[in-house]
mmCIF file of C-alpha atoms in Angstrom:
data_model
loop_
_atom_site.group_PDB
_atom_site.id
_atom_site.type_symbol
_atom_site.label_atom_id
_atom_site.label_comp_id
_atom_site.label_asym_id
_atom_site.label_seq_id
_atom_site.Cartn_x
_atom_site.Cartn_y
_atom_site.Cartn_z
ATOM 1 C CA MET B 1 3.030 10.111 -7.007
ATOM 2 C CA LYS B 2 2.071 6.626 -8.185
ATOM 3 C CA LEU B 3 0.287 6.230 -11.517
ATOM 4 C CA ILE B 4 -3.241 4.837 -11.519
ATOM 5 C CA LYS B 5 -4.466 3.007 -14.612
ATOM 6 C CA VAL B 6 -8.055 1.800 -14.899
ATOM 7 C CA CYS B 7 -8.324 -0.846 -17.595
ATOM 8 C CA GLY B 8 -11.174 -2.507 -19.454
ATOM 9 C CA MET B 9 -13.417 0.503 -20.082
ATOM 10 C CA ARG B 10 -16.185 0.611 -22.710
ATOM 11 C CA ASN B 11 -19.404 2.308 -21.578
ATOM 12 C CA ALA B 12 -19.537 6.056 -22.264
ATOM 13 C CA GLU B 13 -21.241 7.101 -19.023
ATOM 14 C CA ASN B 14 -19.006 4.814 -16.982
ATOM 15 C CA ILE B 15 -15.966 6.311 -18.708
ATOM 16 C CA ARG B 16 -17.197 9.774 -17.738
ATOM 17 C CA ALA B 17 -17.807 8.746 -14.118
ATOM 18 C CA VAL B 18 -14.458 6.985 -13.712
ATOM 19 C CA GLU B 19 -12.640 9.920 -15.295
ATOM 20 C CA GLN B 20 -14.005 12.127 -12.506
ATOM 21 C CA ALA B 21 -12.340 9.785 -9.987
ATOM 22 C CA GLY B 22 -8.989 11.031 -11.258
ATOM 23 C CA PRO B 23 -6.991 8.151 -12.780
ATOM 24 C CA ASP B 24 -3.929 8.964 -14.856
ATOM 25 C CA TRP B 25 -4.623 6.428 -17.598
ATOM 26 C CA MET B 26 -7.709 4.654 -18.921
ATOM 27 C CA GLY B 27 -7.381 1.411 -20.856
ATOM 28 C CA PHE B 28 -9.381 0.084 -23.814
ATOM 29 C CA ILE B 29 -9.006 -3.570 -24.758
ATOM 30 C CA PHE B 30 -8.758 -4.497 -28.436
ATOM 31 C CA TYR B 31 -8.723 -8.264 -27.966
ATOM 32 C CA GLU B 32 -11.910 -9.924 -29.189
ATOM 33 C CA PRO B 33 -12.033 -12.870 -26.729
ATOM 34 C CA SER B 34 -12.037 -10.446 -23.790
ATOM 35 C CA PRO B 35 -15.411 -9.687 -22.141
ATOM 36 C CA ARG B 36 -14.170 -6.072 -22.094
ATOM 37 C CA TYR B 37 -13.462 -5.945 -25.835
ATOM 38 C CA VAL B 38 -14.094 -2.555 -27.446
ATOM 39 C CA ALA B 39 -15.618 -3.154 -30.879
ATOM 40 C CA GLU B 40 -16.398 0.476 -31.659
ATOM 41 C CA MET B 41 -15.621 3.942 -30.397
ATOM 42 C CA PRO B 42 -17.553 4.773 -27.205
ATOM 43 C CA ALA B 43 -19.766 7.849 -27.459
ATOM 44 C CA TYR B 44 -17.502 9.529 -24.903
ATOM 45 C CA MET B 45 -13.747 9.146 -24.587
ATOM 46 C CA PRO B 46 -11.678 10.509 -21.677
ATOM 47 C CA GLN B 47 -10.327 14.031 -22.013
ATOM 48 C CA GLN B 48 -8.517 14.398 -18.674
ATOM 49 C CA CYS B 49 -6.469 11.191 -18.629
ATOM 50 C CA LYS B 50 -4.357 9.370 -21.173
ATOM 51 C CA ARG B 51 -5.953 6.738 -23.382
ATOM 52 C CA VAL B 52 -4.300 3.317 -23.382
ATOM 53 C CA GLY B 53 -4.851 0.729 -26.103
ATOM 54 C CA VAL B 54 -4.412 -2.876 -24.944
ATOM 55 C CA PHE B 55 -3.354 -5.360 -27.630
ATOM 56 C CA VAL B 56 -2.690 -9.116 -27.533
ATOM 57 C CA HIS B 57 -0.294 -10.504 -30.163
ATOM 58 C CA PRO B 58 -0.269 -7.016 -31.721
ATOM 59 C CA GLN B 59 -0.200 -6.543 -35.481
ATOM 60 C CA PHE B 60 1.577 -3.382 -36.604
ATOM 61 C CA ARG B 61 -1.126 -2.074 -38.934
ATOM 62 C CA ASP B 62 -3.933 -2.743 -36.456
ATOM 63 C CA VAL B 63 -2.112 -0.863 -33.700
ATOM 64 C CA VAL B 64 -1.419 2.093 -35.995
ATOM 65 C CA GLU B 65 -5.082 2.243 -37.019
ATOM 66 C CA LYS B 66 -6.359 2.060 -33.440
ATOM 67 C CA VAL B 67 -3.890 4.713 -32.250
ATOM 68 C CA LYS B 68 -5.227 7.096 -34.883
ATOM 69 C CA ALA B 69 -8.925 6.236 -34.553
ATOM 70 C CA PHE B 70 -9.077 6.300 -30.745
ATOM 71 C CA GLY B 71 -6.482 9.018 -30.109
ATOM 72 C CA LEU B 72 -4.301 6.697 -28.041
ATOM 73 C CA GLN B 73 -1.244 8.071 -26.231
ATOM 74 C CA VAL B 74 -0.201 4.763 -24.652
ATOM 75 C CA VAL B 75 -0.058 1.199 -25.994
ATOM 76 C CA GLN B 76 0.075 -1.938 -23.861
ATOM 77 C CA PHE B 77 1.255 -5.175 -25.461
ATOM 78 C CA HIS B 78 0.557 -8.743 -24.316
ATOM 79 C CA GLY B 79 1.590 -12.019 -25.898
ATOM 80 C CA THR B 80 3.962 -11.902 -28.847
ATOM 81 C CA ALA B 81 5.361 -8.380 -28.925
ATOM 82 C CA SER B 82 9.060 -8.249 -29.717
ATOM 83 C CA PRO B 83 11.405 -5.618 -28.305
ATOM 84 C CA ASP B 84 11.783 -4.201 -31.819
ATOM 85 C CA MET B 85 8.022 -3.789 -32.239
ATOM 86 C CA CYS B 86 7.820 -2.077 -28.865
ATOM 87 C CA ASP B 87 10.674 0.231 -29.809
ATOM 88 C CA THR B 88 9.004 1.114 -33.115
ATOM 89 C CA PHE B 89 6.016 2.571 -31.293
ATOM 90 C CA LYS B 90 8.177 4.197 -28.632
ATOM 91 C CA GLN B 91 10.064 5.984 -31.421
ATOM 92 C CA ARG B 92 6.716 7.236 -32.733
ATOM 93 C CA GLY B 93 6.231 9.115 -29.470
ATOM 94 C CA LEU B 94 3.877 6.688 -27.756
ATOM 95 C CA THR B 95 4.315 5.471 -24.196
ATOM 96 C CA VAL B 96 4.822 1.697 -24.396
ATOM 97 C CA ILE B 97 3.853 -0.812 -21.701
ATOM 98 C CA ARG B 98 4.946 -4.445 -22.038
ATOM 99 C CA ALA B 99 2.801 -6.840 -20.020
ATOM 100 C CA LEU B 100 4.536 -9.946 -18.717
ATOM 101 C CA PRO B 101 3.154 -12.800 -16.610
ATOM 102 C CA VAL B 102 5.037 -13.258 -13.353
ATOM 103 C CA THR B 103 6.441 -16.777 -13.228
ATOM 104 C CA GLU B 104 9.414 -18.216 -11.365
ATOM 105 C CA SER B 105 11.632 -17.210 -14.297
ATOM 106 C CA PHE B 106 10.008 -13.935 -15.390
ATOM 107 C CA VAL B 107 13.090 -11.797 -14.703
ATOM 108 C CA ALA B 108 14.944 -13.476 -17.571
ATOM 109 C CA ASP B 109 12.292 -12.151 -19.971
ATOM 110 C CA THR B 110 12.751 -8.505 -18.978
ATOM 111 C CA ALA B 111 16.320 -7.711 -20.012
ATOM 112 C CA GLU B 112 15.771 -7.603 -23.783
ATOM 113 C CA TYR B 113 13.177 -4.837 -23.386
ATOM 114 C CA THR B 114 15.493 -2.407 -21.591
ATOM 115 C CA GLY B 115 15.392 0.914 -23.426
ATOM 116 C CA LYS B 116 12.662 -0.329 -25.783
ATOM 117 C CA ILE B 117 9.671 0.330 -23.519
ATOM 118 C CA ASP B 118 8.595 2.789 -20.846
ATOM 119 C CA TYR B 119 6.960 0.417 -18.355
ATOM 120 C CA PHE B 120 6.393 -3.228 -17.619
ATOM 121 C CA LEU B 121 3.040 -4.421 -16.353
ATOM 122 C CA PHE B 122 3.565 -7.477 -14.171
ATOM 123 C CA ASP B 123 0.413 -9.580 -14.141
ATOM 124 C CA THR B 124 -1.012 -12.943 -13.112
ATOM 125 C CA PRO B 125 -0.219 -15.757 -15.568
ATOM 126 C CA THR B 126 -3.454 -16.596 -17.416
ATOM 127 C CA LEU B 127 -4.475 -17.841 -20.841
ATOM 128 C CA LYS B 128 -6.885 -14.896 -21.053
ATOM 129 C CA PHE B 129 -4.137 -12.234 -20.969
ATOM 130 C CA GLY B 130 -5.337 -10.217 -17.988
ATOM 131 C CA GLY B 131 -8.607 -9.499 -16.224
ATOM 132 C CA SER B 132 -8.528 -12.776 -14.298
ATOM 133 C CA GLY B 133 -9.069 -11.139 -10.913
ATOM 134 C CA ARG B 134 -6.506 -13.542 -9.504
ATOM 135 C CA ARG B 135 -3.452 -12.482 -7.573
ATOM 136 C CA TYR B 136 0.025 -13.957 -7.873
ATOM 137 C CA ASN B 137 2.853 -14.031 -5.346
ATOM 138 C CA TRP B 138 4.010 -10.417 -5.232
ATOM 139 C CA ASN B 139 7.139 -11.490 -3.368
ATOM 140 C CA LEU B 140 8.465 -12.792 -6.699
ATOM 141 C CA LEU B 141 8.746 -9.172 -7.834
ATOM 142 C CA GLN B 142 11.609 -8.620 -5.400
ATOM 143 C CA ARG B 143 13.733 -10.631 -7.829
ATOM 144 C CA TYR B 144 13.318 -7.834 -10.362
ATOM 145 C CA THR B 145 16.114 -5.275 -10.106
ATOM 146 C CA GLY B 146 15.175 -2.879 -12.885
ATOM 147 C CA PRO B 147 15.883 -0.582 -14.545
ATOM 148 C CA THR B 148 12.466 -0.262 -16.245
ATOM 149 C CA PRO B 149 9.662 0.890 -13.903
ATOM 150 C CA PHE B 150 6.556 -1.277 -13.614
ATOM 151 C CA LEU B 151 2.861 -1.270 -12.840
ATOM 152 C CA LEU B 152 1.477 -3.742 -10.323
ATOM 153 C CA SER B 153 -1.446 -5.727 -11.701
ATOM 154 C CA GLY B 154 -3.346 -8.917 -10.993
ATOM 155 C CA GLY B 155 -6.168 -9.172 -8.480
ATOM 156 C CA LEU B 156 -6.040 -5.617 -7.144
ATOM 157 C CA SER B 157 -9.295 -4.772 -5.370
ATOM 158 C CA PRO B 158 -10.690 -2.610 -2.550
ATOM 159 C CA GLN B 159 -10.208 -5.613 -0.259
ATOM 160 C CA SER B 160 -6.464 -5.758 -0.954
ATOM 161 C CA ILE B 161 -5.739 -2.093 -0.227
ATOM 162 C CA ASN B 162 -3.684 -2.813 2.902
ATOM 163 C CA ASP B 163 -1.471 -5.285 1.047
ATOM 164 C CA ILE B 164 -1.106 -2.809 -1.802
ATOM 165 C CA LYS B 165 -0.045 -0.045 0.591
ATOM 166 C CA THR B 166 2.564 -2.219 2.285
ATOM 167 C CA PHE B 167 4.086 -3.557 -0.945
ATOM 168 C CA LYS B 168 7.281 -1.626 -1.655
ATOM 169 C CA HIS B 169 9.656 -1.829 -4.597
ATOM 170 C CA LYS B 170 12.219 0.616 -5.951
ATOM 171 C CA TYR B 171 10.791 0.374 -9.474
ATOM 172 C CA LEU B 172 7.072 0.339 -8.632
ATOM 173 C CA ALA B 173 5.535 3.138 -10.712
ATOM 174 C CA GLY B 174 1.824 2.553 -10.238
ATOM 175 C CA TYR B 175 -1.202 0.286 -10.189
ATOM 176 C CA ASP B 176 -3.447 -1.307 -12.798
ATOM 177 C CA LEU B 177 -7.106 -1.635 -11.749
ATOM 178 C CA ASN B 178 -9.519 -3.853 -13.620
ATOM 179 C CA SER B 179 -11.879 -6.674 -12.646
ATOM 180 C CA GLY B 180 -11.461 -6.178 -8.891
ATOM 181 C CA PHE B 181 -13.211 -2.811 -9.225
ATOM 182 C CA GLU B 182 -16.059 -3.961 -11.470
ATOM 183 C CA THR B 183 -19.793 -4.360 -10.952
ATOM 184 C CA ALA B 184 -19.970 -6.250 -14.288
ATOM 185 C CA PRO B 185 -17.478 -6.824 -17.123
ATOM 186 C CA ALA B 186 -16.300 -3.416 -18.420
ATOM 187 C CA MET B 187 -18.405 -1.573 -15.804
ATOM 188 C CA LYS B 188 -16.331 -0.034 -13.017
ATOM 189 C CA ASP B 189 -17.319 1.133 -9.548
ATOM 190 C CA ALA B 190 -16.302 4.778 -9.842
ATOM 191 C CA ALA B 191 -16.729 5.440 -6.114
ATOM 192 C CA ALA B 192 -14.441 2.536 -5.194
ATOM 193 C CA ILE B 193 -11.836 3.784 -7.655
ATOM 194 C CA ALA B 194 -12.048 7.318 -6.269
ATOM 195 C CA ASN B 195 -11.575 5.940 -2.758
ATOM 196 C CA PHE B 196 -8.586 3.853 -3.864
ATOM 197 C CA ILE B 197 -6.942 6.864 -5.501
ATOM 198 C CA ASN B 198 -7.541 8.976 -2.398
ATOM 199 C CA ILE B 199 -5.926 6.345 -0.180
ATOM 200 C CA ILE B 200 -2.925 5.829 -2.458
ATOM 201 C CA HIS B 201 -2.273 9.510 -3.131
ATOM 202 C CA ASN B 202 -3.310 11.052 0.166
ATOM 203 C CA GLY B 203 -3.213 8.226 2.687
ATOM 204 C CA ASN B 204 -6.833 8.862 3.624
ATOM 205 C CA GLU B 205 -9.173 6.000 4.507
#
């Protein structure tokens, strides 16, 4: 069964509605320039899926504080996050995702993280570190030969469901949903997410 992560959540009632759609993980972005930045604890946090903290150029103390305050079980690192930093949080019992932009040479950047993380998140190259809504050439991912499993990200939307279903890779572990399922920044279309999950998990359209 493929993992489903919904990222960029903030509004309490929207969190509650999306949780009912049945994702495995829900992401909260702690990067101030993002339009989905979470400045304070939402009045409701998910109880049925794992909470993911998304950090850009993570600072150790800030990550530790957010993990404790928000009850995070998963951390996702963008930007400058060394293999050693990733491993430090993995050793603390957290699931660690390392986000990498997919460029012509991205495979060379993956090897040093082997054994230090749990998943890669392969995303569209952007100065904004995710949430661009733009898709990259997924064929480049066939150059990746493992062994770390990855989440597919970058421009996933209800309109791309057929392409998503036909994309196959030995190490594909799941999907990261964000701006393509939004009605406004940080506000997700819970019905569209529920439909996506139903199609991916059950093959129903």
